[in-house]
mmCIF file of C-alpha atoms in Angstrom:
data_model
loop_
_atom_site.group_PDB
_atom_site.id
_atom_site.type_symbol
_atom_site.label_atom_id
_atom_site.label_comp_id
_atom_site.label_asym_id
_atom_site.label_seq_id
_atom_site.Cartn_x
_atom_site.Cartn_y
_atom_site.Cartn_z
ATOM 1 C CA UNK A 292 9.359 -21.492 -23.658
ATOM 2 C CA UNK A 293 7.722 -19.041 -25.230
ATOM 3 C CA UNK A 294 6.120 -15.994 -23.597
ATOM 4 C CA UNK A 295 2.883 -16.722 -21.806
ATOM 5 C CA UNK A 296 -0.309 -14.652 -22.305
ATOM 6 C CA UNK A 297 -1.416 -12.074 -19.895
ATOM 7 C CA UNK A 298 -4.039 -14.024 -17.489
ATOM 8 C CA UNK A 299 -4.878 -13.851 -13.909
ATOM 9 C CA UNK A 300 -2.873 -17.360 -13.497
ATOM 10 C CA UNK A 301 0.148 -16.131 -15.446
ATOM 11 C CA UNK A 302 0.330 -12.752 -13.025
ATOM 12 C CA UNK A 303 -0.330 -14.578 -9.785
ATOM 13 C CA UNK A 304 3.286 -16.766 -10.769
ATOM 14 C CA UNK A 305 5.018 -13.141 -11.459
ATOM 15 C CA UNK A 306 7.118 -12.084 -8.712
ATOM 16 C CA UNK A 307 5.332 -8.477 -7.673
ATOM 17 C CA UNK A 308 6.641 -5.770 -5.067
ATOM 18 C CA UNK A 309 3.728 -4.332 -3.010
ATOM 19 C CA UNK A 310 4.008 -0.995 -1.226
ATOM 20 C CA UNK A 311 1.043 0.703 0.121
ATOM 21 C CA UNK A 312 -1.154 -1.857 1.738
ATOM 22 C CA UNK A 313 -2.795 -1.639 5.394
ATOM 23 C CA UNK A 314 -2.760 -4.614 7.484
ATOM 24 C CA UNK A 315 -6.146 -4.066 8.866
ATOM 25 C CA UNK A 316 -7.584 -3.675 5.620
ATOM 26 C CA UNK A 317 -6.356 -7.075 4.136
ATOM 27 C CA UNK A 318 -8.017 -9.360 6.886
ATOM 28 C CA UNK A 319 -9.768 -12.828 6.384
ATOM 29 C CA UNK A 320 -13.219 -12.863 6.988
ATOM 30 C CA UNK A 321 -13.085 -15.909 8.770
ATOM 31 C CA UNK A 322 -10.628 -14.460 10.880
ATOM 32 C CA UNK A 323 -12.678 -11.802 12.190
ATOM 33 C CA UNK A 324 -15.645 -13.988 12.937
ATOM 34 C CA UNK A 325 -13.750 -16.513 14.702
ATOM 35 C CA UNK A 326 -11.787 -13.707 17.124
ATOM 36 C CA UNK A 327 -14.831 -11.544 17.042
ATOM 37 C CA UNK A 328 -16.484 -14.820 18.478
ATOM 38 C CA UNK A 329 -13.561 -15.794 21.005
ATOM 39 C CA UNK A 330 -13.692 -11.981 22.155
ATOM 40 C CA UNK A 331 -17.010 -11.720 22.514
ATOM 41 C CA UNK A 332 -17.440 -8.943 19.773
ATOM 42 C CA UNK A 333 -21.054 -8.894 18.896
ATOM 43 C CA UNK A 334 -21.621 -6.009 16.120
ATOM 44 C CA UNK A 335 -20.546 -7.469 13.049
ATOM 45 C CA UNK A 336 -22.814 -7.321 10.448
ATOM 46 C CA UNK A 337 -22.559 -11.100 9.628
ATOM 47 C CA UNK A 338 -21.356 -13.838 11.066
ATOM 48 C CA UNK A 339 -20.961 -15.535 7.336
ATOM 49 C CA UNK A 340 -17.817 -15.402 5.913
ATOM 50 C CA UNK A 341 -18.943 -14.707 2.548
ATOM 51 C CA UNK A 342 -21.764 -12.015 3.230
ATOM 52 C CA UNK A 343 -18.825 -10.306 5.537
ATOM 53 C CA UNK A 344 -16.993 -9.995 3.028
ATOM 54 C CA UNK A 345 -19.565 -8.780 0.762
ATOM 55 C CA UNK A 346 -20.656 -6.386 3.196
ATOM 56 C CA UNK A 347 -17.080 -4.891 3.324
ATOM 57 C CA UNK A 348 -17.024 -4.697 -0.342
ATOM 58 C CA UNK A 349 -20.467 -2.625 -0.490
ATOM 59 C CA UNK A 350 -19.451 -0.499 1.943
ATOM 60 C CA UNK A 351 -16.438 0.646 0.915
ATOM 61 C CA UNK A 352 -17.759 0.520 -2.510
ATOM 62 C CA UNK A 353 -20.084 4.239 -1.641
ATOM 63 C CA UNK A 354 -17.884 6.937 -3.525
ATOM 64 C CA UNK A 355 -16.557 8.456 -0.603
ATOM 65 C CA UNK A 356 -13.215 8.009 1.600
ATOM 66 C CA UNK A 357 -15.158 8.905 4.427
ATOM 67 C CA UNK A 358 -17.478 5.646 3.816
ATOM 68 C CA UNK A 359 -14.661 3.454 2.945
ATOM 69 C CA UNK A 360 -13.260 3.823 6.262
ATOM 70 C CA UNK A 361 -16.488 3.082 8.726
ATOM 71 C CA UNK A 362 -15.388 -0.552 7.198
ATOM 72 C CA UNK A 363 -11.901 -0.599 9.316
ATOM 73 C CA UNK A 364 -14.330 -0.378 12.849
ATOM 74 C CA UNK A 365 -14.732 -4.133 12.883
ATOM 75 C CA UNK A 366 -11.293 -5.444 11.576
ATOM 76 C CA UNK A 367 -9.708 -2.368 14.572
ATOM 77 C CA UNK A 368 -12.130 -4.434 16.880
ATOM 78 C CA UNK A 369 -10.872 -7.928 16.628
ATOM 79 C CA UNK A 370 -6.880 -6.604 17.001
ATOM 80 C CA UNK A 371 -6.601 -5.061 20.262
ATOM 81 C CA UNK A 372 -4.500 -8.144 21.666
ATOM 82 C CA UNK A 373 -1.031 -9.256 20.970
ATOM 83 C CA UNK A 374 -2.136 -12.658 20.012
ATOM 84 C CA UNK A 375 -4.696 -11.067 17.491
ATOM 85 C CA UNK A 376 -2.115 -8.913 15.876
ATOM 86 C CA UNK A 377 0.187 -11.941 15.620
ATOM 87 C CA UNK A 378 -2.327 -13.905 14.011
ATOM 88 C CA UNK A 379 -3.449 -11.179 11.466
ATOM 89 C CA UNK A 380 -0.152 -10.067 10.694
ATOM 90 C CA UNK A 381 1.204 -13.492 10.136
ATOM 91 C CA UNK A 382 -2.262 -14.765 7.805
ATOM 92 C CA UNK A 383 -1.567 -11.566 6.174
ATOM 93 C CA UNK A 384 2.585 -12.350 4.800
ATOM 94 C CA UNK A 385 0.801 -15.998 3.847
ATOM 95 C CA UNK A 386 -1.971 -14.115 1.816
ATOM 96 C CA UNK A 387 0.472 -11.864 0.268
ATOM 97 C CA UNK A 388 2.660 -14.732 -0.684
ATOM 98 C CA UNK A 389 0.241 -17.191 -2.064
ATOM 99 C CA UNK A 390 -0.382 -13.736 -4.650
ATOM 100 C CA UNK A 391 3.052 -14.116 -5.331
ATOM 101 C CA UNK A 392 4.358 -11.500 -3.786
ATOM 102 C CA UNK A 393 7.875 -11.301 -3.340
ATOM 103 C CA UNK A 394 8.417 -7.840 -1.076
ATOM 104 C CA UNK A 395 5.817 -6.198 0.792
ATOM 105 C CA UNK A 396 5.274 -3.104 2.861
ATOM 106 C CA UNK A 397 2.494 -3.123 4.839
ATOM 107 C CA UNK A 398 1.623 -0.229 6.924
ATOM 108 C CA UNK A 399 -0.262 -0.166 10.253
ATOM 109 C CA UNK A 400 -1.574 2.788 12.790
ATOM 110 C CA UNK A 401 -0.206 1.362 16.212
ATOM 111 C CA UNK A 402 -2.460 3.663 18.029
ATOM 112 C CA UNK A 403 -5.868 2.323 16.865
ATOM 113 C CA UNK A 404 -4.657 -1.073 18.959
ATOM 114 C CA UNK A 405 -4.738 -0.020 22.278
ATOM 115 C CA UNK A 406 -8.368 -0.126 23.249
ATOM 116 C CA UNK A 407 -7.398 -2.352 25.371
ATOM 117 C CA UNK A 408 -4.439 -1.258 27.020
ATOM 118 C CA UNK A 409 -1.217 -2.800 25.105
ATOM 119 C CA UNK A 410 1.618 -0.268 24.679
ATOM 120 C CA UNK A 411 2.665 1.037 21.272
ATOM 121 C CA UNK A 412 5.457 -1.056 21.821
ATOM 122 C CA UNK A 413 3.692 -4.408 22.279
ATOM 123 C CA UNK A 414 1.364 -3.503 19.309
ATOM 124 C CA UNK A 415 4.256 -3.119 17.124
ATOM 125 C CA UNK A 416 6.325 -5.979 18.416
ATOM 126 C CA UNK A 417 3.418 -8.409 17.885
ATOM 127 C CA UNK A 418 2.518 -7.334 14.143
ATOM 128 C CA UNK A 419 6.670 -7.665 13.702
ATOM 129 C CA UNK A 420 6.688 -11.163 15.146
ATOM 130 C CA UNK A 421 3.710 -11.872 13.209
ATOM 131 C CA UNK A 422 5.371 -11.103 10.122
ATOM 132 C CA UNK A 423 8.689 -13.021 10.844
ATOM 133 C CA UNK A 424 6.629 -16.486 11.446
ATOM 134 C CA UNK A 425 4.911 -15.490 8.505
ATOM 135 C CA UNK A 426 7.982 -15.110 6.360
ATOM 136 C CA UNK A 427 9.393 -18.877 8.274
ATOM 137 C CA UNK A 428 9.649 -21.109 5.159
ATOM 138 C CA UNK A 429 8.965 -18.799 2.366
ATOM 139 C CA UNK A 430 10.523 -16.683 -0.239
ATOM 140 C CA UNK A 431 8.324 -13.554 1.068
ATOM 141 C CA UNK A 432 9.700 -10.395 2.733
ATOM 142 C CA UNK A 433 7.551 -8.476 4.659
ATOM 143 C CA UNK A 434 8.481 -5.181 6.261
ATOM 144 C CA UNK A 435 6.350 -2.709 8.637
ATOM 145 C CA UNK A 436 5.384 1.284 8.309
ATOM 146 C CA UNK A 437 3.979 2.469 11.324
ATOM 147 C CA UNK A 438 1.237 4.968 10.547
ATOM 148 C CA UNK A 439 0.055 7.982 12.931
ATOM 149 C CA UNK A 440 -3.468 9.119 12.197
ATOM 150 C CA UNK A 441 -3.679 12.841 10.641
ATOM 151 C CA UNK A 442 -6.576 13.349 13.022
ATOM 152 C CA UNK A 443 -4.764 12.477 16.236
ATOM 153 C CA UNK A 444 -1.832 14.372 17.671
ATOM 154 C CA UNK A 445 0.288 11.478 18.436
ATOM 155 C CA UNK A 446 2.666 11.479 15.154
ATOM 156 C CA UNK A 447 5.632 12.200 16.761
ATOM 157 C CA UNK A 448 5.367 9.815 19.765
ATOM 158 C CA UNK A 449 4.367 7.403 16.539
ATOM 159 C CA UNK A 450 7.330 8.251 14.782
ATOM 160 C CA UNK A 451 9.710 7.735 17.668
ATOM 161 C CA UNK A 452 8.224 4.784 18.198
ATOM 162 C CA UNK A 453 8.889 3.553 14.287
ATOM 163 C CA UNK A 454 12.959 4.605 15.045
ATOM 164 C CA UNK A 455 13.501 2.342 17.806
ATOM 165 C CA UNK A 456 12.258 -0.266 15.611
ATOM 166 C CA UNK A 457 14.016 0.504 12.586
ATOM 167 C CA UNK A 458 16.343 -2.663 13.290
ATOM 168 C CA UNK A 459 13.632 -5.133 14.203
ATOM 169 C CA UNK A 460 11.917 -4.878 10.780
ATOM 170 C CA UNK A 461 10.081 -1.031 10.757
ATOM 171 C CA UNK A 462 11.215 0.785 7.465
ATOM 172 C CA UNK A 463 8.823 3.870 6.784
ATOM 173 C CA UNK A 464 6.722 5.778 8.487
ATOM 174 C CA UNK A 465 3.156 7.722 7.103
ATOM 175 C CA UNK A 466 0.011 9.325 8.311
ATOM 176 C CA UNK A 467 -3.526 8.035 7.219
ATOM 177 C CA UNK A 468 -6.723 8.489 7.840
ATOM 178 C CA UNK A 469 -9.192 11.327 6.259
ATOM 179 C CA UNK A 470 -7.468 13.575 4.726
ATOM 180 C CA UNK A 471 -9.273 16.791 3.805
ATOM 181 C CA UNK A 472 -8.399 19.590 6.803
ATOM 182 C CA UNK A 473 -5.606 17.604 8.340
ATOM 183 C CA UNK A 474 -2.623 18.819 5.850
ATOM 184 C CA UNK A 475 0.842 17.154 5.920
ATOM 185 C CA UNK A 476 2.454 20.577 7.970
ATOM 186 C CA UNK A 477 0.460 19.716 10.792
ATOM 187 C CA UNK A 478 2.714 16.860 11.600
ATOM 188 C CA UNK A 479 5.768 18.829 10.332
ATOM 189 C CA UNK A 480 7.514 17.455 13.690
ATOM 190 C CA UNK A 481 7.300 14.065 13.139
ATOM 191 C CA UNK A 482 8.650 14.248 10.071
ATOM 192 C CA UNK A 483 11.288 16.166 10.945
ATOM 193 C CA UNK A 484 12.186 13.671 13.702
ATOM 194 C CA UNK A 485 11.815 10.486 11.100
ATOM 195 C CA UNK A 486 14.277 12.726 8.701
ATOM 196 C CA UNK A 487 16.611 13.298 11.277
ATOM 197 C CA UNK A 488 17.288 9.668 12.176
ATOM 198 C CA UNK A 489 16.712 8.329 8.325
ATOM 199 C CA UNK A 490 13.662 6.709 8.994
ATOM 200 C CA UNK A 491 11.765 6.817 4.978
ATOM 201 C CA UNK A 492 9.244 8.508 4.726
ATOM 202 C CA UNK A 493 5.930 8.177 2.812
ATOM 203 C CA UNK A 494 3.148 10.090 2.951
ATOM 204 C CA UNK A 495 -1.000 9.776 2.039
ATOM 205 C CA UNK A 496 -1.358 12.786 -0.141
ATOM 206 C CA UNK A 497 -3.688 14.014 -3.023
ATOM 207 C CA UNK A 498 -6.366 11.236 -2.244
ATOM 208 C CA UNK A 499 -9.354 13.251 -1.105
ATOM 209 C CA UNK A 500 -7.619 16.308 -1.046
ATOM 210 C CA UNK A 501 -5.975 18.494 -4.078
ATOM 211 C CA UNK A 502 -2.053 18.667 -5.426
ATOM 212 C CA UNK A 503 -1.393 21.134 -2.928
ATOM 213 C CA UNK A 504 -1.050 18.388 -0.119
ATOM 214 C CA UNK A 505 1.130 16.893 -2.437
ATOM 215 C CA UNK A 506 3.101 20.083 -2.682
ATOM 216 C CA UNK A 507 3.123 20.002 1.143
ATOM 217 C CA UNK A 508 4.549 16.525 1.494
ATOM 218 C CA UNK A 509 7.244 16.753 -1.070
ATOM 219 C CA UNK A 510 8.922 20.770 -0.001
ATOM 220 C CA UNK A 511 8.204 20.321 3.832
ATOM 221 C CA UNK A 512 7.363 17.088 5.006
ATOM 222 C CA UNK A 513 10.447 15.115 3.486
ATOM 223 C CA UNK A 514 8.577 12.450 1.386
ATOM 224 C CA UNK A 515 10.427 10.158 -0.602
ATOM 225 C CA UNK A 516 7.285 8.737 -2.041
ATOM 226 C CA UNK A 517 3.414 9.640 -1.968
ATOM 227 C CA UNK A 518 0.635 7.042 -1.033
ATOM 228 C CA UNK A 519 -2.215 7.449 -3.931
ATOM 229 C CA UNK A 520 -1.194 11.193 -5.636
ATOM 230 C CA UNK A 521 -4.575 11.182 -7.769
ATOM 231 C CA UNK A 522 -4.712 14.647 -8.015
ATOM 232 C CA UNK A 523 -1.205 15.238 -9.626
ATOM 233 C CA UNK A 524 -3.493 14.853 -12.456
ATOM 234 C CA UNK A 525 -5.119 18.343 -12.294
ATOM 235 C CA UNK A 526 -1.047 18.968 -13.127
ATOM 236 C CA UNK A 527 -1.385 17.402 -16.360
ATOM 237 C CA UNK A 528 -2.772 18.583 -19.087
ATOM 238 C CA UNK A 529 -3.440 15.802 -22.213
ATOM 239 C CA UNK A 530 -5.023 17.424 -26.005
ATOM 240 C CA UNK A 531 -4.795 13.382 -27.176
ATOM 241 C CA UNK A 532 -1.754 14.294 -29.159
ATOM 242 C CA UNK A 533 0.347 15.468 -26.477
ATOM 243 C CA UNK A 534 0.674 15.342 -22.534
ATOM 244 C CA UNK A 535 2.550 18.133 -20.920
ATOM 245 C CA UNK A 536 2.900 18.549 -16.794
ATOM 246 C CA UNK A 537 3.425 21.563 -15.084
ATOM 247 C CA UNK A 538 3.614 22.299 -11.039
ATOM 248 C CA UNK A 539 3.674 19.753 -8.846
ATOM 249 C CA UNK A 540 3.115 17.256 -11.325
ATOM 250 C CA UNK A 541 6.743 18.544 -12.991
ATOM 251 C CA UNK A 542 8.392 18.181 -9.811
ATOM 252 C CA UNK A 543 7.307 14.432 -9.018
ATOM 253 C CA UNK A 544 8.954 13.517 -12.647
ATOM 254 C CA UNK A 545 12.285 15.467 -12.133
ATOM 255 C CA UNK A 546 12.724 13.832 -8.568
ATOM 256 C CA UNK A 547 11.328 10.491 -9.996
ATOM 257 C CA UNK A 548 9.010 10.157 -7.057
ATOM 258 C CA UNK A 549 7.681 7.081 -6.841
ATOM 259 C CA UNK A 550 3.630 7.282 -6.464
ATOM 260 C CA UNK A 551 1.501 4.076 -4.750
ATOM 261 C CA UNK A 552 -1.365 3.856 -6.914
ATOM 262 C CA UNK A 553 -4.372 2.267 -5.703
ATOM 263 C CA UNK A 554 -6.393 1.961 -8.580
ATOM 264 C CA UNK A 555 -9.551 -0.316 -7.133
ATOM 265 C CA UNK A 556 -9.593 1.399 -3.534
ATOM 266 C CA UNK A 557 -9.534 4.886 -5.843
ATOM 267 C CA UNK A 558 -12.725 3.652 -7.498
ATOM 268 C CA UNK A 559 -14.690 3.209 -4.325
ATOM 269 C CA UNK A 560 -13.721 6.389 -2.724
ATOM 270 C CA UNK A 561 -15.080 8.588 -5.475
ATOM 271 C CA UNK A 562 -11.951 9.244 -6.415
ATOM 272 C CA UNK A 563 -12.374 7.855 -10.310
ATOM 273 C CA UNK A 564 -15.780 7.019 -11.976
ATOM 274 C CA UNK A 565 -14.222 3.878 -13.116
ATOM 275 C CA UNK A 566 -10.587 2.019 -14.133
ATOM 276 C CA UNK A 567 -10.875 3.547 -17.659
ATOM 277 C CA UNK A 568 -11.274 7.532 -15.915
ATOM 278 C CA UNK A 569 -8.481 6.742 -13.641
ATOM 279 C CA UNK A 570 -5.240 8.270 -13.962
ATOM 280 C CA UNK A 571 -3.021 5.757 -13.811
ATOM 281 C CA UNK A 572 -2.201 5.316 -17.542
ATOM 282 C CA UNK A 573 -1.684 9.116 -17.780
ATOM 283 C CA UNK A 574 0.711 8.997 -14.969
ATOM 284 C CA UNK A 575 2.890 6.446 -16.884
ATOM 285 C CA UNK A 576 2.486 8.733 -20.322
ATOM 286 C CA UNK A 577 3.612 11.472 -18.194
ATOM 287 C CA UNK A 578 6.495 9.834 -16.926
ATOM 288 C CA UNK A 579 5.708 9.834 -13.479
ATOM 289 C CA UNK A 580 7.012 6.701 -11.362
ATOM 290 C CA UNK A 581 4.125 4.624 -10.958
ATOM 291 C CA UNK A 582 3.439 1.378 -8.432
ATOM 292 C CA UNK A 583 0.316 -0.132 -8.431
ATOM 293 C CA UNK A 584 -0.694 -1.795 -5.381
ATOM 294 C CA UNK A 585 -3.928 -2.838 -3.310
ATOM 295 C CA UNK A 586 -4.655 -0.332 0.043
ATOM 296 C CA UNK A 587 -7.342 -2.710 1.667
ATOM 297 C CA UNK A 588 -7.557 -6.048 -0.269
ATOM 298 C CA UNK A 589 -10.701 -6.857 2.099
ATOM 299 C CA UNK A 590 -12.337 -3.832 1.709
ATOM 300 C CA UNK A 591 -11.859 -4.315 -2.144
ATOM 301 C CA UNK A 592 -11.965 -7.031 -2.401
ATOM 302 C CA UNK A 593 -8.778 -7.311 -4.706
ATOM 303 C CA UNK A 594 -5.193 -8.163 -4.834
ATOM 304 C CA UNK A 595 -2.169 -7.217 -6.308
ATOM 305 C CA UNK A 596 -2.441 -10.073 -9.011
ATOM 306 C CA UNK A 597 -6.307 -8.342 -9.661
ATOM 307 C CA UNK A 598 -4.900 -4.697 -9.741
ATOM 308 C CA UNK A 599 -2.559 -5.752 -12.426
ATOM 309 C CA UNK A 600 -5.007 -7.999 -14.549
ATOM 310 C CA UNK A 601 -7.416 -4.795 -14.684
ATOM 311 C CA UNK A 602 -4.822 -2.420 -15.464
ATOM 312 C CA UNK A 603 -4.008 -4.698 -18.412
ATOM 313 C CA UNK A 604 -7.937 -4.668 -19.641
ATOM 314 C CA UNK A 605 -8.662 -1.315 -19.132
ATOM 315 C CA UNK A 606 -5.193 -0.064 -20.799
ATOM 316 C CA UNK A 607 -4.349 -2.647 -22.782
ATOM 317 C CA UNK A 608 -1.041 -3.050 -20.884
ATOM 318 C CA UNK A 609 1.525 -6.088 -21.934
ATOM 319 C CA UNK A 610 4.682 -7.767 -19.937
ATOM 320 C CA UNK A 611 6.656 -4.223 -20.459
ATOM 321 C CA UNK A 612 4.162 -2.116 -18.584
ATOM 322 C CA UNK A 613 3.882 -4.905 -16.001
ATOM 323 C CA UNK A 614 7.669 -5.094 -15.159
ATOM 324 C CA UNK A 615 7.881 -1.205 -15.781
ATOM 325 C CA UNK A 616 5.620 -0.689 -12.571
ATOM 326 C CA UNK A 617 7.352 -3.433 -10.413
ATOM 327 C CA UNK A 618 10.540 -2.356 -11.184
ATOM 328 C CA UNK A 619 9.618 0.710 -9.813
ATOM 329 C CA UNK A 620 8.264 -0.410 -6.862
ATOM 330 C CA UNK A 621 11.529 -2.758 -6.371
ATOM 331 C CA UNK A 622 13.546 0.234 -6.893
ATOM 332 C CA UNK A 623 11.726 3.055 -4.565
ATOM 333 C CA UNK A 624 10.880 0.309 -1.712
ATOM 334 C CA UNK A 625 12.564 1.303 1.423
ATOM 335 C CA UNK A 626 15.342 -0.632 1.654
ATOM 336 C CA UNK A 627 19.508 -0.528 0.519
ATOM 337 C CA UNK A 628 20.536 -1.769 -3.002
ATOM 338 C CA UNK A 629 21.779 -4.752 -1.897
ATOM 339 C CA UNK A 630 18.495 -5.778 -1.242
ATOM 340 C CA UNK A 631 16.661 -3.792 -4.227
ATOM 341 C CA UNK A 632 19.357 -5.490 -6.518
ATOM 342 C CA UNK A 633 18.336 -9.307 -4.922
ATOM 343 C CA UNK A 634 14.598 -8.557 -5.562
ATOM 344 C CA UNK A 635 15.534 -6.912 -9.376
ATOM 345 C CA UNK A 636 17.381 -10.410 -9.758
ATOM 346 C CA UNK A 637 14.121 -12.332 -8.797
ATOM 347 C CA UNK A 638 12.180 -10.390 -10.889
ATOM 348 C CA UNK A 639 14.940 -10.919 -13.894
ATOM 349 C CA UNK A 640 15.276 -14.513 -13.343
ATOM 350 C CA UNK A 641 11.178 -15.080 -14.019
ATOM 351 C CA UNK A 642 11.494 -12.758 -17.180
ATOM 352 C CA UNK A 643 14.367 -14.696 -18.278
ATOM 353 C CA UNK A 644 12.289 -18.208 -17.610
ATOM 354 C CA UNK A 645 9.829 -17.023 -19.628
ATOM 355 C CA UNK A 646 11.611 -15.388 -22.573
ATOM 356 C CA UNK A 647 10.952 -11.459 -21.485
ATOM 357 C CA UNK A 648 14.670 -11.570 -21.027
ATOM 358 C CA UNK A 649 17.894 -12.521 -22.990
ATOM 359 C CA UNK A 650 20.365 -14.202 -21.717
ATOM 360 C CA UNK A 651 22.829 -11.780 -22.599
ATOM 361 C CA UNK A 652 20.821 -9.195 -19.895
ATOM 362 C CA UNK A 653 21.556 -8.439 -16.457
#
């Protein structure tokens, strides 16, 4: 067999490793209209699947983080039960798998559930069961970081929460939400705690805000990997002969930390005029450890197959870029080798299949 061309259809049958994506940004539309409907939730802006979804899309789509988020108010509103979580987080490992998507993370705030009155624990248990009937009958595995929200002073109660569910399918734990003014020290504790008991950590920094929260999550906040990074590119300087980092930017190549770039979502927040501006390629020139992945594929309107397609027209990328980034995602997800070195085998045995691979390699 010879090796196939670079298409949408040829990507989508690629096993991929997805790391930074947020459960209640990757809802259905017709899943929020029908619980919206059962709940009695009566300020969407459509009741129409497709103009829903459309209306997500343009209003993420503003140039500002700030924007991008007033989208999450209706998915938050139809998952404040534990049947609604359940549902979402189980349509959510079928979406990711029909992408072909082999390993997810996929983060969630716990605290943004409870409008209702469930405890963090039942919020977390039902997106967890969610994801294990999800997983029932396919190749897919999906694990959980529980998110507290930089504005909120609940992190460490958040991150406690994420260790007693370490062993029930929790692996990482983050903050989101805006980012300028709320730095990574303010929830120094919680990461501390999460250290403590080797709970991974992650972290949103460098989005909105400059390299210096990236700084902050890397020398004090334990991070292992950074959600987005965009500014480690003021780091970087590039004359179009040569490309040399220096501060921060040195520091994520010597400690090969992995970055979760989401080149679409980064595009809609302002944070890149368009793919060809973005810094994505010059993070891989650089030698950073880059992942490309999809933040909110509702609000996006994208997937993980998409991110990779338009990575591949805007930079020309081929198959060796393409398992370059996944194997760095297989290799920084949070999880032992034993597992890393099953997904690298997955990923080997499809290169292999379609003659990327020898069959004198591993």
């Amino acid at each position: 067999m010879g090796i196939p061309d670079i298409t949408e259809e040829s990507l989508r049958s690629f096993p991929k490793v997805l790391l930074h994506d947020h459960l209640d940004g990757g809802l259905r539309p017709e899943t929020i209209i029908e619980i919206a409907h059962h709940t009695n939730y009566l300020s969407l802006p459509s009741n129409e699947a497709k103009e829903l979804e459309a209306w997500m899309l343009s209003t993420a789509d503003q140039g500002k983080l700030e924007l991008y988020l007033e989208a999450f108010t209706h998915t938050i509103a139809v998952m404040q039960s534990e049947e609604t979580l359940f549902r979402v987080a189980e349509e959510c490992v079928h979406d990711l798998n029909d992408d072909g998507i082999i390993y997810a993370e996929v983060r969630f705030a716990p605290e943004l559930f409870r409008e209702k009155g469930l405890t963090l624990d039942e919020v977390i248990a039902a997106v967890l069961q969610g994801f294990e009937s999800g997983m029932r009958d396919r190749e897919i595995i999906v694990k959980g970081i529980l998110c507290a929200m930089r504005s909120s002073d609940r992190s460490t109660e958040i991150a406690e929460a994420a260790i007693s569910f370490m062993d029930k399918g929790v692996v990482g734990f983050d903050i989101a939400g805006p980012e300028i003014d709320f730095p990574p020290r303010i929830h120094r504790q919680a990461f501390e705690i999460a250290h403590r008991n080797n709970l991974p950590i992650t972290i949103h920094a460098g989005e909105a805000a400059g390299p210096e929260y990236i700084e902050e999550a890397l020398t004090i906040c334990h991070a292992s990997r950074i959600g987005h990074g965009t500014s480690a590119r003021e780091k970087i300087l590039d004359n179009g002969q040569a490309i040399t980092s220096y501060g921060i930017a040195t520091e994520l190549v010597e400690r090969g930390i992995a970055l979760e770039v989401c080149p679409t979502s980064n595009i809609h927040t302002g944070i890149a005029d368009s793919l060809h501006s973005h810094p994505v390629n010059t993070f891989l020139d650089a030698g950073l450890t880059v992942t490309i992945n999809t933040d909110n594929r509702l609000m996006s309107s994208t997937s993980l197959t998409n991110e990779l397609f338009q990575c591949c027209n805007a930079f020309d990328w081929t198959w060796e870029e393409i398992t370059s980034v996944t194997l760095n995602a297989v290799e920084n997800a949070f999880l032992n080798q034993g597992e890393r070195d099953k997904l690298a085998k997955r990923l080997n045995s499809w290169k292999r299949a379609n003659g990327l691979l020898t069959e004198g390699s591993k």
